[in-house]
mmCIF file of C-alpha atoms in Angstrom:
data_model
loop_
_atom_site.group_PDB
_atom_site.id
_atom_site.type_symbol
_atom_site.label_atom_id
_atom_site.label_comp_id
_atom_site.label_asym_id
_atom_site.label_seq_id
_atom_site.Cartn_x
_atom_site.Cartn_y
_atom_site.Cartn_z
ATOM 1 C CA UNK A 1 -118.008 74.038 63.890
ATOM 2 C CA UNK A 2 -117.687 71.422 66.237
ATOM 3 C CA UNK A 3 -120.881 69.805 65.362
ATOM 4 C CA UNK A 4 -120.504 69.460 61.840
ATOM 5 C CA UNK A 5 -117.089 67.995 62.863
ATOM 6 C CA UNK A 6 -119.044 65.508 64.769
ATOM 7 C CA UNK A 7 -121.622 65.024 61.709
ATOM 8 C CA UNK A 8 -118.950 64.122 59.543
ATOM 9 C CA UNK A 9 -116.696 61.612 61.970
ATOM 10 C CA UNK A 10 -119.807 59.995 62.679
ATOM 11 C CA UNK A 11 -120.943 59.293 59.242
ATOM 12 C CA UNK A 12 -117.282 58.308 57.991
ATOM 13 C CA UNK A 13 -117.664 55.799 60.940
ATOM 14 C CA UNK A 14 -118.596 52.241 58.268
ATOM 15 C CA UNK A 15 -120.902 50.046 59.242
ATOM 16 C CA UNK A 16 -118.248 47.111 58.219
ATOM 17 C CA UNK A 17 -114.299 47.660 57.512
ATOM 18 C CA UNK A 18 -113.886 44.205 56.266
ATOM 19 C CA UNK A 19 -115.679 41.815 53.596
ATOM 20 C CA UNK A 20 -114.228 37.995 54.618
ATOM 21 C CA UNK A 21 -115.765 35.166 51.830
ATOM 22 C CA UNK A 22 -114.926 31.903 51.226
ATOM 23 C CA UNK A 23 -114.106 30.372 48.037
ATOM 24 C CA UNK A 24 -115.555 27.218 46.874
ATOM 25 C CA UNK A 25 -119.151 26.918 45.806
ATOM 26 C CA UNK A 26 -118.875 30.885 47.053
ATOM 27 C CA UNK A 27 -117.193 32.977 44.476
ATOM 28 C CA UNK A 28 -118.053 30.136 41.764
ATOM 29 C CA UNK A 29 -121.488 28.427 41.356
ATOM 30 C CA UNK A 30 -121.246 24.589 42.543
ATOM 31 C CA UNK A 31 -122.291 23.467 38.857
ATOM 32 C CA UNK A 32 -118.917 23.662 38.047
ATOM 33 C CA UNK A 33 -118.912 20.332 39.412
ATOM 34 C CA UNK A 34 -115.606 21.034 41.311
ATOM 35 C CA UNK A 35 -117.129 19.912 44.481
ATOM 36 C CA UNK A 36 -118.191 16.335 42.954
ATOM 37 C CA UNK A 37 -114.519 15.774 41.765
ATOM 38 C CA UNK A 38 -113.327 16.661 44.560
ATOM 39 C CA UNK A 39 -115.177 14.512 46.743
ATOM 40 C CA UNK A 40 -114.816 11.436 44.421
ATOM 41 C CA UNK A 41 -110.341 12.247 44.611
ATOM 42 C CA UNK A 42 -111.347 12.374 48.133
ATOM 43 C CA UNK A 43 -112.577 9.304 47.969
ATOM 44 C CA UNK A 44 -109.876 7.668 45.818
ATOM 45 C CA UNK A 45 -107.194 8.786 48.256
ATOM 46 C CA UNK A 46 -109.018 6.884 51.419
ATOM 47 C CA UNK A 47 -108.832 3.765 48.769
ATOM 48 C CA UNK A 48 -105.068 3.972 47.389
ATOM 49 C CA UNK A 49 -103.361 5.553 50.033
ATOM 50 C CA UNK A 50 -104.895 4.694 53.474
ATOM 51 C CA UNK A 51 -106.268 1.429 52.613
ATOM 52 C CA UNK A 52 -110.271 1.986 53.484
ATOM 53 C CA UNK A 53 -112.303 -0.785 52.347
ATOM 54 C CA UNK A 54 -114.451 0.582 49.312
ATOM 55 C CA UNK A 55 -117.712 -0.217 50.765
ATOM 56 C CA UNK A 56 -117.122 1.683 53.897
ATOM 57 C CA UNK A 57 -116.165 4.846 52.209
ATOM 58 C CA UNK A 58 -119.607 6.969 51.771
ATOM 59 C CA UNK A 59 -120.404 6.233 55.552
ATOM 60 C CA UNK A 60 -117.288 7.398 56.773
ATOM 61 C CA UNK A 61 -117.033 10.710 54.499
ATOM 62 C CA UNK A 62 -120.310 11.385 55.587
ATOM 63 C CA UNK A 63 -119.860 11.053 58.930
ATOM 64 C CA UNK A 64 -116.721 12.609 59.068
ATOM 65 C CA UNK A 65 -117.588 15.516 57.319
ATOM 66 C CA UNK A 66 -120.327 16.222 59.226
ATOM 67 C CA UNK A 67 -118.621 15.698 62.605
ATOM 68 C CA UNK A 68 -114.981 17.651 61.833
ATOM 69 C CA UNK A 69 -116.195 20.133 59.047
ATOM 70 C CA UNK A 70 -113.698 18.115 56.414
ATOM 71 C CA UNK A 71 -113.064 15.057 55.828
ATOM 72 C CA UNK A 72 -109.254 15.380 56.136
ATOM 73 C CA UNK A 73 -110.171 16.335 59.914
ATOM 74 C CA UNK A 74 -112.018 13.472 60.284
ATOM 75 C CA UNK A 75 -109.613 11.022 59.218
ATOM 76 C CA UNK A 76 -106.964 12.894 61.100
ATOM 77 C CA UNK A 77 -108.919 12.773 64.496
ATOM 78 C CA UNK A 78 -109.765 8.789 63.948
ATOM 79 C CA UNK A 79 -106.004 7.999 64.118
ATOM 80 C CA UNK A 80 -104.911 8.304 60.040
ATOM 81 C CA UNK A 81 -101.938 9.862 59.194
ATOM 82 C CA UNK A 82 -100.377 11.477 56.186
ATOM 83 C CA UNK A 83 -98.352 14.589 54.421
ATOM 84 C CA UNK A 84 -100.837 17.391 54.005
ATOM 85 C CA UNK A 85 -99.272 18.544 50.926
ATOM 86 C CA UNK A 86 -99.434 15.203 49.488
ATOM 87 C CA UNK A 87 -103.293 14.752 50.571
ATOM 88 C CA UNK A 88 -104.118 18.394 49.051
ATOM 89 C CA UNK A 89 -102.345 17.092 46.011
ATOM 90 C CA UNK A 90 -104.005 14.294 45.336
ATOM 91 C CA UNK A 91 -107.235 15.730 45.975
ATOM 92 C CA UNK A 92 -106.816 19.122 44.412
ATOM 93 C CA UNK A 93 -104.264 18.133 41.989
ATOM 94 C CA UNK A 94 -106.218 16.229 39.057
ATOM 95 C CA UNK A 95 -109.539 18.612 39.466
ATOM 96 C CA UNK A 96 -110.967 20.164 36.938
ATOM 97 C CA UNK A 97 -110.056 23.582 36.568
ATOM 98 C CA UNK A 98 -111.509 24.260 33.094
ATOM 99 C CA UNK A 99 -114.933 24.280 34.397
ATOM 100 C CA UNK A 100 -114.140 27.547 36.644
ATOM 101 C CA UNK A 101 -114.350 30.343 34.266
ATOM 102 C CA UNK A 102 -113.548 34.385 34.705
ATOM 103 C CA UNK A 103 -115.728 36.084 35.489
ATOM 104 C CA UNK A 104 -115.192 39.876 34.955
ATOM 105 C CA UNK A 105 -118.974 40.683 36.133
ATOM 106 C CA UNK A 106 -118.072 39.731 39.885
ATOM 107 C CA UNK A 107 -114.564 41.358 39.421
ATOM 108 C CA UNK A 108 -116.420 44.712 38.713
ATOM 109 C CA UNK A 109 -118.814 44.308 41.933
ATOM 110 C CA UNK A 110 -115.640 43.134 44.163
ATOM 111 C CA UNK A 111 -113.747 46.089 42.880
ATOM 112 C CA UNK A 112 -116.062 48.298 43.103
ATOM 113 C CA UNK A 113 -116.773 47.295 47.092
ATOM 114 C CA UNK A 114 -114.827 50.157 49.271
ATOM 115 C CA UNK A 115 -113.696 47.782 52.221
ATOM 116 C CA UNK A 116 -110.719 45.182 52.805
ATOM 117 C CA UNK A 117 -111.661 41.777 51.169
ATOM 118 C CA UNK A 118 -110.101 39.083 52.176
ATOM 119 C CA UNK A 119 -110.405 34.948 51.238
ATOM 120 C CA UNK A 120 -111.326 32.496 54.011
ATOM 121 C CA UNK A 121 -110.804 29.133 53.237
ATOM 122 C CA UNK A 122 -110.395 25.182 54.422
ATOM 123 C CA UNK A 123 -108.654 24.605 50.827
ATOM 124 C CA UNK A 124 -104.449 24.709 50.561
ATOM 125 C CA UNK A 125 -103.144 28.155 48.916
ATOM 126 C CA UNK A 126 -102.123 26.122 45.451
ATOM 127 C CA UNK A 127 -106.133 25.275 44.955
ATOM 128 C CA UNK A 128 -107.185 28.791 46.224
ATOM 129 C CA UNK A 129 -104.091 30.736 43.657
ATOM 130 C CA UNK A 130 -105.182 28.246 41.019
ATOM 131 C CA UNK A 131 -108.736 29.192 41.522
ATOM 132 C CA UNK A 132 -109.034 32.458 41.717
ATOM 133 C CA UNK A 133 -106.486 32.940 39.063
ATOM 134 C CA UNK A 134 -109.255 30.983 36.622
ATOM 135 C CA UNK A 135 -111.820 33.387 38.340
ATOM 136 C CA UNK A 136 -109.555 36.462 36.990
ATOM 137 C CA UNK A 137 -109.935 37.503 40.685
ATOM 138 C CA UNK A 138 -106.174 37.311 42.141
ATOM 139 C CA UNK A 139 -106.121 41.161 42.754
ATOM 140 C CA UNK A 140 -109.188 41.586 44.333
ATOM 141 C CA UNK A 141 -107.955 40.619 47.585
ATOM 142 C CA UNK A 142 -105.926 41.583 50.253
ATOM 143 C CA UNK A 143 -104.896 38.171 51.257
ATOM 144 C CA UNK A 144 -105.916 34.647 51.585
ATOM 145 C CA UNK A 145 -106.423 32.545 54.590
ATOM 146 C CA UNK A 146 -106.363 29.124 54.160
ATOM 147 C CA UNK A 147 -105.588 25.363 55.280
ATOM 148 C CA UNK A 148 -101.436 26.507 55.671
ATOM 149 C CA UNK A 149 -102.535 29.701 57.740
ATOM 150 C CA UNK A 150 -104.342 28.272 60.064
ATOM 151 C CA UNK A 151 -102.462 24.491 60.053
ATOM 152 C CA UNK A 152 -98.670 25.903 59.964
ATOM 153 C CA UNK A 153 -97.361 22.937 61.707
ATOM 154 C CA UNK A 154 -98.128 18.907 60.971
ATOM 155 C CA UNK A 155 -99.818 18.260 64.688
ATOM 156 C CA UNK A 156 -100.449 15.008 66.345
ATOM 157 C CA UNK A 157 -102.262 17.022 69.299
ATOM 158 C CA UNK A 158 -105.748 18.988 69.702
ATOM 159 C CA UNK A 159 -104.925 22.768 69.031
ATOM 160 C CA UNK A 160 -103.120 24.582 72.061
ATOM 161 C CA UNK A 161 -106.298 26.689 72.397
ATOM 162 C CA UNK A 162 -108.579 23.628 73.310
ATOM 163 C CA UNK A 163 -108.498 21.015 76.227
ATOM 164 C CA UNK A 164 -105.128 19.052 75.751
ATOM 165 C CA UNK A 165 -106.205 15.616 74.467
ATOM 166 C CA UNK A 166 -104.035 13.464 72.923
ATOM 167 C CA UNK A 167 -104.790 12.764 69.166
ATOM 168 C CA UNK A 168 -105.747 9.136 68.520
ATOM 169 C CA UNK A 169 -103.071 6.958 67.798
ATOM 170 C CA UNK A 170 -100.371 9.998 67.611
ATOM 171 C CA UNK A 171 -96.429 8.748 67.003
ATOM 172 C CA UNK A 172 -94.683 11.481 66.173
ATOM 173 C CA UNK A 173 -95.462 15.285 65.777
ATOM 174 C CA UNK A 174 -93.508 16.112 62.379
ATOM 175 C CA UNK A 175 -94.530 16.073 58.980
ATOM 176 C CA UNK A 176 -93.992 12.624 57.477
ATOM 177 C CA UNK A 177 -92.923 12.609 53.987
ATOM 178 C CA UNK A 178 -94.088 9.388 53.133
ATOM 179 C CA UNK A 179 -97.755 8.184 53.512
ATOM 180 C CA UNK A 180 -98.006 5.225 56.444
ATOM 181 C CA UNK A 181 -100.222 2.544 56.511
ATOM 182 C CA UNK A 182 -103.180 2.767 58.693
ATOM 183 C CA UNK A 183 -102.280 -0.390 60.385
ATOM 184 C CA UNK A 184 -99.360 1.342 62.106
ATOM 185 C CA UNK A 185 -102.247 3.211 63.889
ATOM 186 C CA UNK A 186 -104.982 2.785 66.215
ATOM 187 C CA UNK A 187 -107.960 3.383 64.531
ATOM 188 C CA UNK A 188 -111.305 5.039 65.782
ATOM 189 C CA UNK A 189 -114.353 2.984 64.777
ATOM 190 C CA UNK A 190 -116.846 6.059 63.693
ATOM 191 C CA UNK A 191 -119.107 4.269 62.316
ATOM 192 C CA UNK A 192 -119.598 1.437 64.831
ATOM 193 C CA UNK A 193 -119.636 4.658 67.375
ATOM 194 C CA UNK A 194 -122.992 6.106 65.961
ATOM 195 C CA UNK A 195 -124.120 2.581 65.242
ATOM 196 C CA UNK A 196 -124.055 1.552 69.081
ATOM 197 C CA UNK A 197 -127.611 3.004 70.149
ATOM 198 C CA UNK A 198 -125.531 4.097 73.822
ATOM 199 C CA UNK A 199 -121.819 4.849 72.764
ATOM 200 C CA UNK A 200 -120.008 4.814 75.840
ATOM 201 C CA UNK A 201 -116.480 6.826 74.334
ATOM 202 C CA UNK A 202 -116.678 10.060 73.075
ATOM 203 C CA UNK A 203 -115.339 11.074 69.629
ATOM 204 C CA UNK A 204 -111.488 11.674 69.179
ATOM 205 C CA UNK A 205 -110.607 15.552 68.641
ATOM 206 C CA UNK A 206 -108.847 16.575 65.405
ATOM 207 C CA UNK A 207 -105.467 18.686 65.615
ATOM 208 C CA UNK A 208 -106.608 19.727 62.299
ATOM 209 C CA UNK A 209 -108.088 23.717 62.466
ATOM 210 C CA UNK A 210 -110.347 24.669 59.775
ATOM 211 C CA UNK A 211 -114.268 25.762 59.126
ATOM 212 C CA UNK A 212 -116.605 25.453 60.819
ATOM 213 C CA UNK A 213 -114.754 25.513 64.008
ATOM 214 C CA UNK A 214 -115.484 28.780 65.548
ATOM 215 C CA UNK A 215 -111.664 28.591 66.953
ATOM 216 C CA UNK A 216 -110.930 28.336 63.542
ATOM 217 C CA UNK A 217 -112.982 31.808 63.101
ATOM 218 C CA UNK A 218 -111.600 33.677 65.846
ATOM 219 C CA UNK A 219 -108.187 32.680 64.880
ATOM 220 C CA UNK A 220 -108.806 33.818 61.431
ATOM 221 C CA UNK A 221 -109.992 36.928 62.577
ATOM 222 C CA UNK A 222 -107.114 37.542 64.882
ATOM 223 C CA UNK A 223 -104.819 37.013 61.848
ATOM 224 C CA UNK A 224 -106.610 39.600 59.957
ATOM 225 C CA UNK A 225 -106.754 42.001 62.622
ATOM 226 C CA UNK A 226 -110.463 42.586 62.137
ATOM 227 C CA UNK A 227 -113.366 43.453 64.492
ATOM 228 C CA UNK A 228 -116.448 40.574 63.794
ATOM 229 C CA UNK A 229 -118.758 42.916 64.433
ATOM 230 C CA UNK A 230 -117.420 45.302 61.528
ATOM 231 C CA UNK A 231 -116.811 41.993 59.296
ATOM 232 C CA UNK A 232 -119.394 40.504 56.760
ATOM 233 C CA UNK A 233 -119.030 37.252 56.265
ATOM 234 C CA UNK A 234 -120.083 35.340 52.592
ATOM 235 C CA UNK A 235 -120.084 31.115 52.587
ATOM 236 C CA UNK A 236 -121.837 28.204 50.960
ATOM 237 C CA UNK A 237 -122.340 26.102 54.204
ATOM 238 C CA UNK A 238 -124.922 26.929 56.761
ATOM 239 C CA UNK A 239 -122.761 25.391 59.338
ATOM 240 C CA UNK A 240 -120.016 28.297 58.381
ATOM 241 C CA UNK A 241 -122.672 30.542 58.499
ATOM 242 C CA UNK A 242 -124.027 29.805 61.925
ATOM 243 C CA UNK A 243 -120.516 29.527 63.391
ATOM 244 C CA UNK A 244 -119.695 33.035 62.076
ATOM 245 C CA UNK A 245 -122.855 34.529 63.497
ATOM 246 C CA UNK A 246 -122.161 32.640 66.924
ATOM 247 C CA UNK A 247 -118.674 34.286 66.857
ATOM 248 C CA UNK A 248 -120.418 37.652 65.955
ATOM 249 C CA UNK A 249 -120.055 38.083 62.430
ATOM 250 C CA UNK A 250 -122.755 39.539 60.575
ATOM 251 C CA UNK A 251 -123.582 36.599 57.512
ATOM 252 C CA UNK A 252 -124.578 35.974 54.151
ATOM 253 C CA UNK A 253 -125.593 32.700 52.746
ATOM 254 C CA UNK A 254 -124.499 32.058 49.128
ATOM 255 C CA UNK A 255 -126.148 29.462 46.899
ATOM 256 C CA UNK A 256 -129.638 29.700 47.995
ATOM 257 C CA UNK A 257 -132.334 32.502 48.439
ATOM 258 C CA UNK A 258 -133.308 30.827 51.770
ATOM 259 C CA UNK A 259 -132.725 32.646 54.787
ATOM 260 C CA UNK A 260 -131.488 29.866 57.751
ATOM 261 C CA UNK A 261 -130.991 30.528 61.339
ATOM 262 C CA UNK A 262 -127.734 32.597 61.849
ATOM 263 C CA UNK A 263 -127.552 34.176 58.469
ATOM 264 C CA UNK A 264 -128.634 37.775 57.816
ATOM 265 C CA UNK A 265 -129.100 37.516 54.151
ATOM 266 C CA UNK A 266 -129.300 35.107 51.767
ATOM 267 C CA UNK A 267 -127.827 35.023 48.121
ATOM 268 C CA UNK A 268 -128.590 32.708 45.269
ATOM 269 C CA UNK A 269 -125.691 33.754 43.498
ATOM 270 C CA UNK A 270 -122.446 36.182 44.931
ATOM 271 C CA UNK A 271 -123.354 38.021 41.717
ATOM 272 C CA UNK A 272 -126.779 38.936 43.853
ATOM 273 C CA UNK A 273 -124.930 41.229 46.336
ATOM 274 C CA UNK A 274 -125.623 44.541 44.718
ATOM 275 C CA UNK A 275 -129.462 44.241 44.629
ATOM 276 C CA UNK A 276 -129.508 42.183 47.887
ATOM 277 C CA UNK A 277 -126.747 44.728 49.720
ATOM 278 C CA UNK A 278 -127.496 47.864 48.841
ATOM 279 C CA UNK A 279 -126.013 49.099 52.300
ATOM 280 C CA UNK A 280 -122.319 48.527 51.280
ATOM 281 C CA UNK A 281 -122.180 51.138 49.087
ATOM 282 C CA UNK A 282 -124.300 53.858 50.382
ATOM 283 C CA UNK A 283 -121.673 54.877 52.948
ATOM 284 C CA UNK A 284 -119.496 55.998 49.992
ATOM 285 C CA UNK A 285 -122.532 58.536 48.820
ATOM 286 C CA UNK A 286 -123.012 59.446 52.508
ATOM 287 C CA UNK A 287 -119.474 60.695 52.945
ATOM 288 C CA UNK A 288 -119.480 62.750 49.859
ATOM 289 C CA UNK A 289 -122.674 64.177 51.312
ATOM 290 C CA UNK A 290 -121.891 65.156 54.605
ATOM 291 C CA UNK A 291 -117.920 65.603 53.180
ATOM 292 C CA UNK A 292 -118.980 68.473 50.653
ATOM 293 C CA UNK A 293 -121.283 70.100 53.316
ATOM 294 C CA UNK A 294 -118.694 70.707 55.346
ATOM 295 C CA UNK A 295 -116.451 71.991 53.275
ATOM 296 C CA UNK A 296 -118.703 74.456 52.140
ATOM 297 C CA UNK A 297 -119.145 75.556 55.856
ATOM 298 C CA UNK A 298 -115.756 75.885 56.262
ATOM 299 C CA UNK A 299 -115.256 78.211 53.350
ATOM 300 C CA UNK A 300 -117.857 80.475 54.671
ATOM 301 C CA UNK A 301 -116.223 80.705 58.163
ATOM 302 C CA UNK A 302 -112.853 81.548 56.094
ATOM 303 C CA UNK A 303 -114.166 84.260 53.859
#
């Protein structure tokens, strides 16, 4: 009896407990063209409310997005400040949300997926509700984490769980309501940085926590109360990607068919994860299997 006992514990035992996937460009396809408007409101918020020459703005985005993971931690590291709420406003405020449309095919495959599912995103909760809500996906998750959960406090300092450096050009460590000027603030030169050949500073930390941070990962992880090595992990961004698989996550890339370093599959759509996935829903056959056997062997032993 004892065996079959162990038999069945053993194949009960999932391979993963938890699904974690971000949003954008994720769980909708990045023709929507949400992704273009919101870079360009990115864009026109540098411009109107932080007073960045025009000409200077597709340098800077690009190179702070590729050295923070966002832009707004970028601009937050150099020495801007501003009201979160009022950046994620602007930004996510006037997008398109038309262009995302339900889609009751992927509700059927997240439904139908017998683990916790939870959202992992850099976006504010309004954008993420307002999305998934277009997606007709709301209830397919047991949560969201996003910008708020991992930022609940306006910070003028590096997180607590890195080296203590002071945040460039930091005055106060509340939440302003009002937007200040940039003048008021010592600003980082990025872009004269990686123009000098031989920098001699080093770049600024952001107090902003997000993707593709791995501290960002862990903490996420933490809040979720989920084992990485029992947690799949769907995103659009290979640099997501590799940080989850450096942090022990096992990965799928969304958008492409490409495998890359540091992801263990590769989707061209989220819609691909029943054909490409097989695996995550065999374990509900396998405990049927075993589940009826033993049953039957403990009828015998009763009669």
């Amino acid at each position: 009896m004892e065996k079959f006992e162990d038999r069945y514990r053993q194949a009960q035992m999932q391979k993963y407990e938890c699904l974690l996937f971000d949003l954008d460009d994720t769980l909708y396809p990045l023709s929507s063209g949400i992704a273009k408007e919101c870079r360009k409101n990115i864009e026109d918020y540098m411009v109107e409310k932080l007073g960045i020459d025009k000409s200077k703005i597709d340098d800077l985005c690009n190179l702070l997005y590729k050295n923070y993971g966002t832009t707004m931690a970028g601009l937050r590291a150099i020495g801007y400040d501003f009201d979160y709420d009022k950046y994620h406003s602007f930004v996510h405020g006037r997008l398109p949300y038309e262009n995302i449309k339900p889609d009751p095919v992927l509700r059927s495959i997240l439904l139908s997926l017998p683990y916790r599912k939870i959202i992992f995103t850099n976006a504010d909760k309004i954008h993420a509700a307002k999305s998934l809500s277009r997606l007709g996906l709301e209830d397919c998750f047991e949560g969201i984490i996003c910008f708020e959960t991992l930022n609940p406090i306006h910070k003028n300092t590096v997180s607590d769980d890195e080296d203590d450096v002071e945040f460039v050009g930091s005055s106060s460590s509340t939440n302003t309501s009002t937007t200040t000027s940039s003048s008021s603030y010592e600003i980082f030169d990025i872009v004269g940085h990686f123009a000098n050949s031989n920098p001699i500073s080093a770049l600024p930390k952001t107090p902003v926590v997000c993707k593709p941070q791995e501290q960002a990962i862990e903490r996420a992880l933490k809040m979720a109360n989920v084992n990485p090595q029992r947690t799949m992990f769907f995103d659009d961004s290979v640099r997501n990607i590799q940080a989850g698989k450096r942090v022990g996550l096992h990965t799928v890339l969304v958008g492409t068919s490409q495998r890359v370093k540091g992801a263990d599959y590769a989707l061209e759509s989220i819609h691909n994860i029943r054909e490409a996935l097989p695996e995550l829903w065999e374990v509900e056959l396998k405990s049927e299997v075993v589940y009826s056997g033993q049953v039957a062997v403990e009828t015998s032993v009763t009669a």
